[in-house]
Short mmCIF file of C-alpha atoms and ligand atoms in Angstrom, two decimals:
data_model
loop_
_atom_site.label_atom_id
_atom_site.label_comp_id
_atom_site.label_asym_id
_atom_site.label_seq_id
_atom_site.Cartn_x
_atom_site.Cartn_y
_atom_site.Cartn_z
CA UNK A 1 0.00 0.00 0.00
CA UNK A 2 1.05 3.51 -1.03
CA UNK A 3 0.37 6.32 1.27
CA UNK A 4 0.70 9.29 0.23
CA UNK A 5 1.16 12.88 2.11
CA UNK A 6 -0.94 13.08 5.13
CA UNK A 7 -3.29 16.16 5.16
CA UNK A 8 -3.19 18.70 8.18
CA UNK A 9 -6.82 19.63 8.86
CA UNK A 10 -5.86 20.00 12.51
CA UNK A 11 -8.99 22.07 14.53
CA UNK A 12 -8.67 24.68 17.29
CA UNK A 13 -7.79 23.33 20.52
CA UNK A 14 -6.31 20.76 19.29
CA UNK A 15 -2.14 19.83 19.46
CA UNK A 16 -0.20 17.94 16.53
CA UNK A 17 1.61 14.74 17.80
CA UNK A 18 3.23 14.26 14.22
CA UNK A 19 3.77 11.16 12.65
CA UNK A 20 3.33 7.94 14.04
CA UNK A 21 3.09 4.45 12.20
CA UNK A 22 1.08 1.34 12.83
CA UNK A 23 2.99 -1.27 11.86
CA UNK A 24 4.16 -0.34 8.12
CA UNK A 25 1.46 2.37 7.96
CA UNK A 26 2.48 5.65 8.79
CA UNK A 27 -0.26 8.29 9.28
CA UNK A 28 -0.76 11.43 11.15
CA UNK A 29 -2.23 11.28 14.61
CA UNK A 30 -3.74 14.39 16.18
CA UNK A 31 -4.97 14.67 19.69
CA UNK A 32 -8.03 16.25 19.99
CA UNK A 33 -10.11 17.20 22.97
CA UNK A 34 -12.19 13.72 22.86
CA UNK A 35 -9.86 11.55 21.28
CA UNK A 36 -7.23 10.97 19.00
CA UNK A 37 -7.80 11.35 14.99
CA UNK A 38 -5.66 9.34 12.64
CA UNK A 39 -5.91 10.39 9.13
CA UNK A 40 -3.96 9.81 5.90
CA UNK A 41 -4.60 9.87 2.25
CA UNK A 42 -5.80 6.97 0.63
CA UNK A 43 -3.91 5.77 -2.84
CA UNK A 44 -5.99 4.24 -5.95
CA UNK A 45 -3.90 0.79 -5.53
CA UNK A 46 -4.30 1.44 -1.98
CA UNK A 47 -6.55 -0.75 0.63
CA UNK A 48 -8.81 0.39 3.24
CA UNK A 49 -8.20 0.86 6.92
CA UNK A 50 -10.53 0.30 9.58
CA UNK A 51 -10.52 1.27 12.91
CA UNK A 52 -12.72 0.72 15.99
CA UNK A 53 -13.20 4.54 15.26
CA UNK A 54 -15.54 6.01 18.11
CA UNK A 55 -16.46 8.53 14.63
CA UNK A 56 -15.29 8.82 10.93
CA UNK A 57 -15.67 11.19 8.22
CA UNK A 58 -14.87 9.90 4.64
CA UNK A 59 -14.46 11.83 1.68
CA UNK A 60 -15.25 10.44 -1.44
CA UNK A 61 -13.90 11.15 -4.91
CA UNK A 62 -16.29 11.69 -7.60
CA UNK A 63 -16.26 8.31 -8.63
CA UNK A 64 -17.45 7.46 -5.10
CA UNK A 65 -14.58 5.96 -3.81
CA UNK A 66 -12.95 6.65 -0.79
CA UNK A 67 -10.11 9.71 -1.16
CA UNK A 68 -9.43 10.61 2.13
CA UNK A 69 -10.54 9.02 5.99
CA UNK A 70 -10.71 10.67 9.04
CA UNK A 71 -11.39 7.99 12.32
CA UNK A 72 -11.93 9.49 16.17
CA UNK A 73 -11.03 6.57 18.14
CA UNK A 74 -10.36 6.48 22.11
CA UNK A 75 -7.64 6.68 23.95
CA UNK A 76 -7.93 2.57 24.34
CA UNK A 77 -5.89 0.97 21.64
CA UNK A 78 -7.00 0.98 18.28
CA UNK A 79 -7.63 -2.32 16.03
CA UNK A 80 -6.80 -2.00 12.33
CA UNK A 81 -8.54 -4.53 9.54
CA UNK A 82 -7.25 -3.91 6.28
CA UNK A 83 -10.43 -4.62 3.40
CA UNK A 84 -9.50 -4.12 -0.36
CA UNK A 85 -10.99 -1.14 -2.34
CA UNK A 86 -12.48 -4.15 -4.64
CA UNK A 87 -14.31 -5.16 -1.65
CA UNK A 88 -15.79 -1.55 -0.31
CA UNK A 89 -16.78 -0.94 -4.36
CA UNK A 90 -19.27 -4.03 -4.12
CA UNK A 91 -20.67 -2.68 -0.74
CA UNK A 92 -19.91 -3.99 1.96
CA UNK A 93 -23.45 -4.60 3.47
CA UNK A 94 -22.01 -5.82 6.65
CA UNK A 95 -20.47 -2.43 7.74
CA UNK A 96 -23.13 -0.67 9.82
CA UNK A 97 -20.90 2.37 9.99
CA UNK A 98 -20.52 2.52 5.81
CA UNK A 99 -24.24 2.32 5.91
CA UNK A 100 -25.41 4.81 8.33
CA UNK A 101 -26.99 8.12 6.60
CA UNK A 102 -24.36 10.79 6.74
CA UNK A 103 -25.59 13.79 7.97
CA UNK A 104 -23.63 16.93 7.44
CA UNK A 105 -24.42 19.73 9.88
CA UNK A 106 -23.60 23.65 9.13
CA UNK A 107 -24.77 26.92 11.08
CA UNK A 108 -23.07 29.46 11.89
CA UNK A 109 -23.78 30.54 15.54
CA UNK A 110 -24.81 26.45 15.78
CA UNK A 111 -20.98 25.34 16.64
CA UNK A 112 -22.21 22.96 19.55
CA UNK A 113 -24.87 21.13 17.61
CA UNK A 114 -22.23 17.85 17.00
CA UNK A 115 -21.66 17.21 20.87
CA UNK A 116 -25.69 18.38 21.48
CA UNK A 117 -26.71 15.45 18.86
CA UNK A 118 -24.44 13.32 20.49
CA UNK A 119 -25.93 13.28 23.63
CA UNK A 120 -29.04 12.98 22.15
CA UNK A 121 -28.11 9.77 20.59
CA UNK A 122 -28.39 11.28 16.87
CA UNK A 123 -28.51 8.07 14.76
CA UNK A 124 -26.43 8.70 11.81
CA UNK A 125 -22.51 9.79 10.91
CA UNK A 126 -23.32 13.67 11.93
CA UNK A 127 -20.71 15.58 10.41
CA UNK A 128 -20.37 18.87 11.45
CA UNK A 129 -18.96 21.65 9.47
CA UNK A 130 -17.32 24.24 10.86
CA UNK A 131 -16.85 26.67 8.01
CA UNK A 132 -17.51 26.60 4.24
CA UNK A 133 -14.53 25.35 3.09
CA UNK A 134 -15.30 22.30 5.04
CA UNK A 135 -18.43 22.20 4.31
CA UNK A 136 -18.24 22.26 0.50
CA UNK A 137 -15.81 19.15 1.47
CA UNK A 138 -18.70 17.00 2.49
CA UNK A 139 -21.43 17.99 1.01
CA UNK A 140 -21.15 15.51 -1.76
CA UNK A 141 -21.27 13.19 0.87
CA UNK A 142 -24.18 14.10 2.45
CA UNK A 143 -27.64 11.80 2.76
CA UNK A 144 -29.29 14.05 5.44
CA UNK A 145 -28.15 18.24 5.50
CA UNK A 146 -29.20 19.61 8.95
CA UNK A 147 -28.44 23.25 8.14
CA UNK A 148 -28.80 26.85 8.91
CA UNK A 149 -27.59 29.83 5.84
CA UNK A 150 -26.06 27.21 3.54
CA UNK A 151 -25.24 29.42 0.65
CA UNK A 152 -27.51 28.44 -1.92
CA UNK A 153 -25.02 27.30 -5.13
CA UNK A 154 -23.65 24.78 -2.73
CA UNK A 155 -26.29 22.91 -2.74
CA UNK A 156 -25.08 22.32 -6.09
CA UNK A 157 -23.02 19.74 -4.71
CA UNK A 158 -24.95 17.68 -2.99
CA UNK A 159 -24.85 14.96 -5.41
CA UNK A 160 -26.15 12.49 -2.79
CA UNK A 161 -28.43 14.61 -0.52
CA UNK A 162 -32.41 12.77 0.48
CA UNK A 163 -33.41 15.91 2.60
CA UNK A 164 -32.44 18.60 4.17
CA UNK A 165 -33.87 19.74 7.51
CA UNK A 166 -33.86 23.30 8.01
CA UNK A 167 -32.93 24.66 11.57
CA UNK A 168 -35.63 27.47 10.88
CA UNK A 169 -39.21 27.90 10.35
CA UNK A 170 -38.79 29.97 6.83
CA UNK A 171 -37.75 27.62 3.82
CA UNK A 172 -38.47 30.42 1.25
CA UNK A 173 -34.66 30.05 0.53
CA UNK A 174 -34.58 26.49 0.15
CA UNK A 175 -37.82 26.63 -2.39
CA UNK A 176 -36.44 29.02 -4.43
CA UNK A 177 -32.66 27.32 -4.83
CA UNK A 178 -31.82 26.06 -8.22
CA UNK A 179 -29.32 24.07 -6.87
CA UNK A 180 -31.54 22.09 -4.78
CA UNK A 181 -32.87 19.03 -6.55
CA UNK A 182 -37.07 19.32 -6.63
CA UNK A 183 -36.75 15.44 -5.54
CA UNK A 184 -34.82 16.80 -2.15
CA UNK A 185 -37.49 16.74 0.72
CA UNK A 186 -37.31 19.98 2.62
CA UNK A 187 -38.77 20.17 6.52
CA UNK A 188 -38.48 22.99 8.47
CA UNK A 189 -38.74 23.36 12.57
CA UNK A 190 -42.69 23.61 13.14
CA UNK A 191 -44.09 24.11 16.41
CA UNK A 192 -41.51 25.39 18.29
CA UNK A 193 -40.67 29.30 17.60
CA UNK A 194 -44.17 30.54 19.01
CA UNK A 195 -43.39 30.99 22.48
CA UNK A 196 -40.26 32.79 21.53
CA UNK A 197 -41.09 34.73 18.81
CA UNK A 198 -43.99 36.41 20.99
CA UNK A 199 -41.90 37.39 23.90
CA UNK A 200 -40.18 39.01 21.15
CA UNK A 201 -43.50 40.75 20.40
CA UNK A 202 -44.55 41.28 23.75
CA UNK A 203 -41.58 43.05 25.24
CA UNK A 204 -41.77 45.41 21.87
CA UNK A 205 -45.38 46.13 22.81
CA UNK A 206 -45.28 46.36 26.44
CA UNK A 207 -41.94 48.63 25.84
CA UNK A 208 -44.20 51.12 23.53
CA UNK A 209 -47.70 51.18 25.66
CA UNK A 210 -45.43 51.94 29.38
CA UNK A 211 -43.25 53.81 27.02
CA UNK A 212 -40.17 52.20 28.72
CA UNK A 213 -37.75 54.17 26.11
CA UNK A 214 -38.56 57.77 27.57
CA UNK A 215 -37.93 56.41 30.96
CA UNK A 216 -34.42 55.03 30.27
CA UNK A 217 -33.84 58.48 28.64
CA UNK A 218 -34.85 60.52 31.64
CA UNK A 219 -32.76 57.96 34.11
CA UNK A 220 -29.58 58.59 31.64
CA UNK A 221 -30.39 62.38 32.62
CA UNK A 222 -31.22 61.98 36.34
CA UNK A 223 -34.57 63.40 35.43
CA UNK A 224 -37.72 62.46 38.07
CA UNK A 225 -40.51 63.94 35.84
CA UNK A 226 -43.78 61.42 35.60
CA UNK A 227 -45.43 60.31 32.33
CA UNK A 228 -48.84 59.25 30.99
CA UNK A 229 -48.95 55.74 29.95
CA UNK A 230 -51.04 53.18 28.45
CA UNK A 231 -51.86 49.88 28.57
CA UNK A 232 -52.41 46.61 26.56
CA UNK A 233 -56.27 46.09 27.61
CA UNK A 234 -58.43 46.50 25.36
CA UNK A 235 -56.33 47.30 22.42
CA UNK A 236 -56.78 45.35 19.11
CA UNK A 237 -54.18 43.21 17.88
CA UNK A 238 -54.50 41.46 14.73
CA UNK A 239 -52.10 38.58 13.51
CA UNK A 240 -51.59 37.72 10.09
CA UNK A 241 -51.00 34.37 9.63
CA UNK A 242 -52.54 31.19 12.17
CA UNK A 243 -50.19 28.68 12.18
CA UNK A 244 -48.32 28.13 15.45
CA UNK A 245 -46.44 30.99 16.01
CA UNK A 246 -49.59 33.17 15.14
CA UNK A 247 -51.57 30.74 17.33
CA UNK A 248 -48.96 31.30 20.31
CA UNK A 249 -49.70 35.43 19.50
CA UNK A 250 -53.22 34.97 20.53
CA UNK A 251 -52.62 32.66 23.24
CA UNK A 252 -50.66 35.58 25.11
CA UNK A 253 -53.06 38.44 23.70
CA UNK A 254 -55.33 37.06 25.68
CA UNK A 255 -53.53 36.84 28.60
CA UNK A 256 -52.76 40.71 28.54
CA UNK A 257 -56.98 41.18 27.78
CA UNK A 258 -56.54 42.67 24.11
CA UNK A 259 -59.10 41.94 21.49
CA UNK A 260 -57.40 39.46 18.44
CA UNK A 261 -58.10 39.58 14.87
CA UNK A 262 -56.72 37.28 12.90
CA UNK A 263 -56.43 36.12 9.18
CA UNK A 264 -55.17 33.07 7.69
CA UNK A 265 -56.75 30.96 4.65
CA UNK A 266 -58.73 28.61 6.63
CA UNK A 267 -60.99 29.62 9.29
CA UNK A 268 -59.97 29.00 12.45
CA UNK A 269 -63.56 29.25 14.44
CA UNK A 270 -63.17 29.79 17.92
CA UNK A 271 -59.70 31.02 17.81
CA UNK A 272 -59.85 34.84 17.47
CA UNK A 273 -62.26 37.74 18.01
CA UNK A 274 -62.56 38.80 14.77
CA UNK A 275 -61.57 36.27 11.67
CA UNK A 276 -60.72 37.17 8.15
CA UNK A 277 -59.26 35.59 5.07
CA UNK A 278 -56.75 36.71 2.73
CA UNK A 279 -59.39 38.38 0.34
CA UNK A 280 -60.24 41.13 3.32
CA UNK A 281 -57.09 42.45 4.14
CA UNK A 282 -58.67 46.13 4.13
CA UNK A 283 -61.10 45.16 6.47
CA UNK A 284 -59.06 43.18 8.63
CA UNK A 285 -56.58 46.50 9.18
CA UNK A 286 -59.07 48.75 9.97
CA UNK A 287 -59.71 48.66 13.45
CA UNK A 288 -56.37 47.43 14.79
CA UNK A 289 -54.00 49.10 17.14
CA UNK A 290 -50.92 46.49 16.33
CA UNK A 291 -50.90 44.26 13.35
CA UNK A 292 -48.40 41.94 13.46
CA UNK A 293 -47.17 40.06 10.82
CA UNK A 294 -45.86 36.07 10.76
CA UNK A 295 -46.49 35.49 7.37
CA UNK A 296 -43.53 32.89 5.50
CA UNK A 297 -42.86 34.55 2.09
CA UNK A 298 -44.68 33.08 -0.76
CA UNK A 299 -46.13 34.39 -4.10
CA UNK A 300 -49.20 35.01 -2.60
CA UNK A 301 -48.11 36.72 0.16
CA UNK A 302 -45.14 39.41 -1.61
CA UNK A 303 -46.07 43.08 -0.40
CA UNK A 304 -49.02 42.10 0.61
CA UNK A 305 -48.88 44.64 2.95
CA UNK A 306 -48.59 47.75 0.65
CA UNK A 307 -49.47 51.67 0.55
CA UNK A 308 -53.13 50.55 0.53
CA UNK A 309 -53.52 48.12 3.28
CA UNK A 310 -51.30 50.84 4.83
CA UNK A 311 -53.68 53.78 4.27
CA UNK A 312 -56.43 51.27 5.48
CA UNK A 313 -54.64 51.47 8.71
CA UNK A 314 -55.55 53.55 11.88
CA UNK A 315 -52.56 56.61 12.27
CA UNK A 316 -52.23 55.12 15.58
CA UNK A 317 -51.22 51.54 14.65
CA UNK A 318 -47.88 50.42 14.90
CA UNK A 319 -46.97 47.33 12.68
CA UNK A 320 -44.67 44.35 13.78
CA UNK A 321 -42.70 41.96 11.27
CA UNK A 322 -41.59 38.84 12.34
CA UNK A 323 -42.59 36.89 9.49
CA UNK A 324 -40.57 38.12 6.06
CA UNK A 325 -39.42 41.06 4.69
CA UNK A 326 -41.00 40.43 1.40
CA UNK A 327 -44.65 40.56 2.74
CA UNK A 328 -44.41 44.33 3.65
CA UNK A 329 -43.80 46.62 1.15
CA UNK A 330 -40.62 48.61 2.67
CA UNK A 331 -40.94 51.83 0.16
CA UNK A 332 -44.54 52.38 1.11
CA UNK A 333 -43.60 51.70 5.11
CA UNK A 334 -41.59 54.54 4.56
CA UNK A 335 -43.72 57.11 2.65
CA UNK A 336 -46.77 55.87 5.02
CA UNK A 337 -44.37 56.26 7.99
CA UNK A 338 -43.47 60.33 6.27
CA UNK A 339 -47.09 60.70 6.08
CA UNK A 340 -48.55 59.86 9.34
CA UNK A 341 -50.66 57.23 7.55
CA UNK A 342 -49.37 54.59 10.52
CA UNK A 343 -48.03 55.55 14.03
CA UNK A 344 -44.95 53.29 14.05
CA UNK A 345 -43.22 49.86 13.29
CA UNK A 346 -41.28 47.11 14.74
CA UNK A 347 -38.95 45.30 11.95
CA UNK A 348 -36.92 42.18 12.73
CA UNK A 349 -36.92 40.92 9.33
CA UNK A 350 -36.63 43.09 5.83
CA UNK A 351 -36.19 42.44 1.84
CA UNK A 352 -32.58 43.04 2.34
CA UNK A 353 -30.89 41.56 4.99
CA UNK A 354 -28.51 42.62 6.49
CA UNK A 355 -30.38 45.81 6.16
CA UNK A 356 -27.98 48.30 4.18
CA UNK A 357 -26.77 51.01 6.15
CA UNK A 358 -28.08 54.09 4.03
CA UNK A 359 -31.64 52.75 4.02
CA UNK A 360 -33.90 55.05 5.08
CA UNK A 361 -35.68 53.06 7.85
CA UNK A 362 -32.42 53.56 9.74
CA UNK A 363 -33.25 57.07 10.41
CA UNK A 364 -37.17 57.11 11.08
CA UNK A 365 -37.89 57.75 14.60
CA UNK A 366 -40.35 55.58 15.22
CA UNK A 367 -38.83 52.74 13.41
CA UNK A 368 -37.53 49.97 16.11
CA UNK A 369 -35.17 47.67 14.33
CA UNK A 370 -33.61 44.56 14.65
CA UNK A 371 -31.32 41.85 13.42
CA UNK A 372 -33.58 38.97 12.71
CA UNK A 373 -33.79 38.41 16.25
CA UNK A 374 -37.34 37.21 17.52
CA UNK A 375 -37.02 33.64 16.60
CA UNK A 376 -33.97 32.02 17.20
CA UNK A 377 -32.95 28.74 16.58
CA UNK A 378 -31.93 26.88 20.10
CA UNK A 379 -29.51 24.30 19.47
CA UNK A 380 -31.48 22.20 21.87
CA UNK A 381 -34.74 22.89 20.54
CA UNK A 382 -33.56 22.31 16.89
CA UNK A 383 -31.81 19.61 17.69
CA UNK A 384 -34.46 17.53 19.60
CA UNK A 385 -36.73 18.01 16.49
CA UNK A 386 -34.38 17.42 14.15
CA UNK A 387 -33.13 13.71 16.22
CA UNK A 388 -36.85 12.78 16.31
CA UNK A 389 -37.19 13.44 12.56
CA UNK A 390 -34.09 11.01 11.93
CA UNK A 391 -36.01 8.29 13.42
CA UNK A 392 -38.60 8.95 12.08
CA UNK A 393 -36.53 8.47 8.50
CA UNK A 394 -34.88 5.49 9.67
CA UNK A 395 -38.26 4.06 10.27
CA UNK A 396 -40.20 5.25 6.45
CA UNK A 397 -42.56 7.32 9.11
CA UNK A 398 -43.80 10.96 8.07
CA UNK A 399 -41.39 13.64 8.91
CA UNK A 400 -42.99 16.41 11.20
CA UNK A 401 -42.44 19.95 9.07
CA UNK A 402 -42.52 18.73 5.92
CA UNK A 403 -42.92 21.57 3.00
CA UNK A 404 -45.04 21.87 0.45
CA UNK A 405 -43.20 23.61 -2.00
CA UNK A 406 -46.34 24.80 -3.69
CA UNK A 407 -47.65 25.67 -1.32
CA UNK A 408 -44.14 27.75 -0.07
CA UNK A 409 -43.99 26.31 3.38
C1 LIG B 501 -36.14 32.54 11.04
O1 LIG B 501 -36.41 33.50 10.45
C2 LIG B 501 -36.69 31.26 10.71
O2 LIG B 501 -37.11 31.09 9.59
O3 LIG B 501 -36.69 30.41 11.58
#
């Protein structure tokens, strides 16, 4: 066997022992901060080496075959089988490891995802990557993409990819990619941002009824000088859009004694004060004192909010996003915003993200703005979905979030 230069991929935190040989087979051994990593190039006329790896990561040329290994092992002594390339090229049906989905995991802000799924028993090789070099490494090996802000083209890649489980609610992204085979089943997290996303709301409401910004202001200026304020009760609030982080919005309206309109496409009896449908928008405006938006972006719902639902609007409402950026028309916030035609809004999502610095929002006093904020992804929360949709997979069961790409979420 030929073995050619070993590749340094060594990670942070981690200390190079140099070479070492097992036998006749020298390789590179790392120590890492669970375990040792051997790793050397693999040769065409070369065989295969197998350890009692605790973890591996293989990369695969793009004739499939193994170019390059990567085994974890303990700090217990390792056992070594050699089995011929002729041998792995007919499958090897035997080798659980081989045959295990891999699942390639990538989001930035996400680094501790790999030891979360661990403890959660993640069936599956879970390879995480930690930056997109790496990550356009393995992507051609990928069965299962857990992923957060995969740059589109990449997806390109994915020669081998079954699904791809977003760590978000919004798949607009995903739907729209080119590079992402139509055949390539998309879920998204369902059923888990609501709670969060209307704290989110909540604290941006109860901040502008108590008017909590003026007293912060007179506190920075040692100024004792009491304010009117108001109060949640009895105030309309209408959500756009049911589903469950809508559903969570009412949930808590209700608790603070405001009176809920809502619209989504099928009537949800029971669940609000006041229900509409997409085709009464104008109506459904009219009356409110916050509308808030959790909309996903779809063709039906682009600027759906626009300079006439707008004008439709009470000069006292204040409008929330926290669905898309696309489903408010951001010109016409501004020129209603110049105009008096609305009060005030709260963005955490817009049509350009980030949003570019000499936009006018920026400026607009009554604009409160921030940086796609209200619904963040918990690793723990993500990841306990995501581990119950694996066995689900395993098993041929439904997935849970599954999109409907015509439908656009
Ligand atoms: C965030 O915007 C998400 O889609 O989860």
């Amino acid at each position: 066997m030929v073995i050619g230069n070993p590749k340094g991929t060594i990670r942070n935190g981690e200390s190079w022992l140099g070479n070492r040989s097992y036998g006749d087979l020298p390789m590179n051994l790392v120590a890492g901060r669970s375990g040792v990593y051997a790793q050397w190039n693999f040769c065409r006329d070369g065989g295969l080496l197998r350890f009692n790896a605790r973890e591996s990561l293989w990369l695969r040329n793009s004739a499939g075959m193994p170019s390059l290994a990567m085994f974890r092992f303990g700090s217990g002594s390792a056992s070594l089988e050699r089995t011929s390339i002729a041998r792995l090229r007919q499958g090897d049906e035997r080798d659980e490891k081989l045959n295990r989905p891999i699942i390639v995991v990538y989001g930035p802000g996400h680094e501790h995802l790999k030891e979360i799924l661990k403890i959660m028993h993640c069936p599956g090789q879970v390879i995480m990557a930690r930056d997109l070099h790496e990550l356009e490494e393995i992507l051609p090996m990928a069965e299962i993409v857990f992923g957060w802000k995969v740059p589109p083209h990449l997806y390109g890649k994915a020669c081998h990819l079954k699904w791809v489980q977003s760590m978000g609610a919004g798949v607009d992204d995903l739907i729209a990619n080119p590079d992402l085979s139509p055949t390539v089943m998309i879920t998204r997290i369902v059923d888990q941002f609501g709670p969060i996303i209307a704290e989110f709301v909540f604290a941006e409401l109860l901040a502008d009824v108590r008017r909590l910004d003026l007293a912060r202001q007179q506190q920075s200026q040692k100024i004792w000088k009491p304010f009117a304020v108001g109060s949640l009760q009895g105030q309309a609030i209408g959500i756009a859009g049911l589903g469950s982080i809508g559903r969570e919005l009412v949930r808590k309206a209700r608790v603070f004694d405001m009176v809920v309109y809502g619209l989504s496409r099928s009537a949800k009896p029971g669940l609000v004060d006041f229900g509409f449908t997409p085709a009464q928008w104008p109506e459904f405006v009219r009356s409110l004192d916050y509308l808030v938006l959790t909309l996903p972006a779809t063709a039906e719902t682009q600027y759906v909010v626009n300079r006439t639902i707008l004008r439709a609007m009470k000069p006292q409402a204040i409008i929330i996003n926290v669905g898309r950026g696309e489903i408010l028309h951001q010109g016409d916030l501004v020129d209603a915003l110049h105009q008096g035609e609305i009060a005030g809004a709260v963005l955490d999502v817009f049509e350009t993200e980030p949003l570019p610095p000499e936009d006018a929002l920026w400026k607009l006093p009554r604009v409160r703005i921030s940086p796609h904020i209200a619904g963040p992804s918990l690793d723990e929360q993500v990841a306990r979905f995501f581990v119950a949709n694996v066995l689900r997979y395993l098993h041929h069961e439904p997935l849970q979030g599954v999109v409907d790409r015509e439908r656009g979420y």
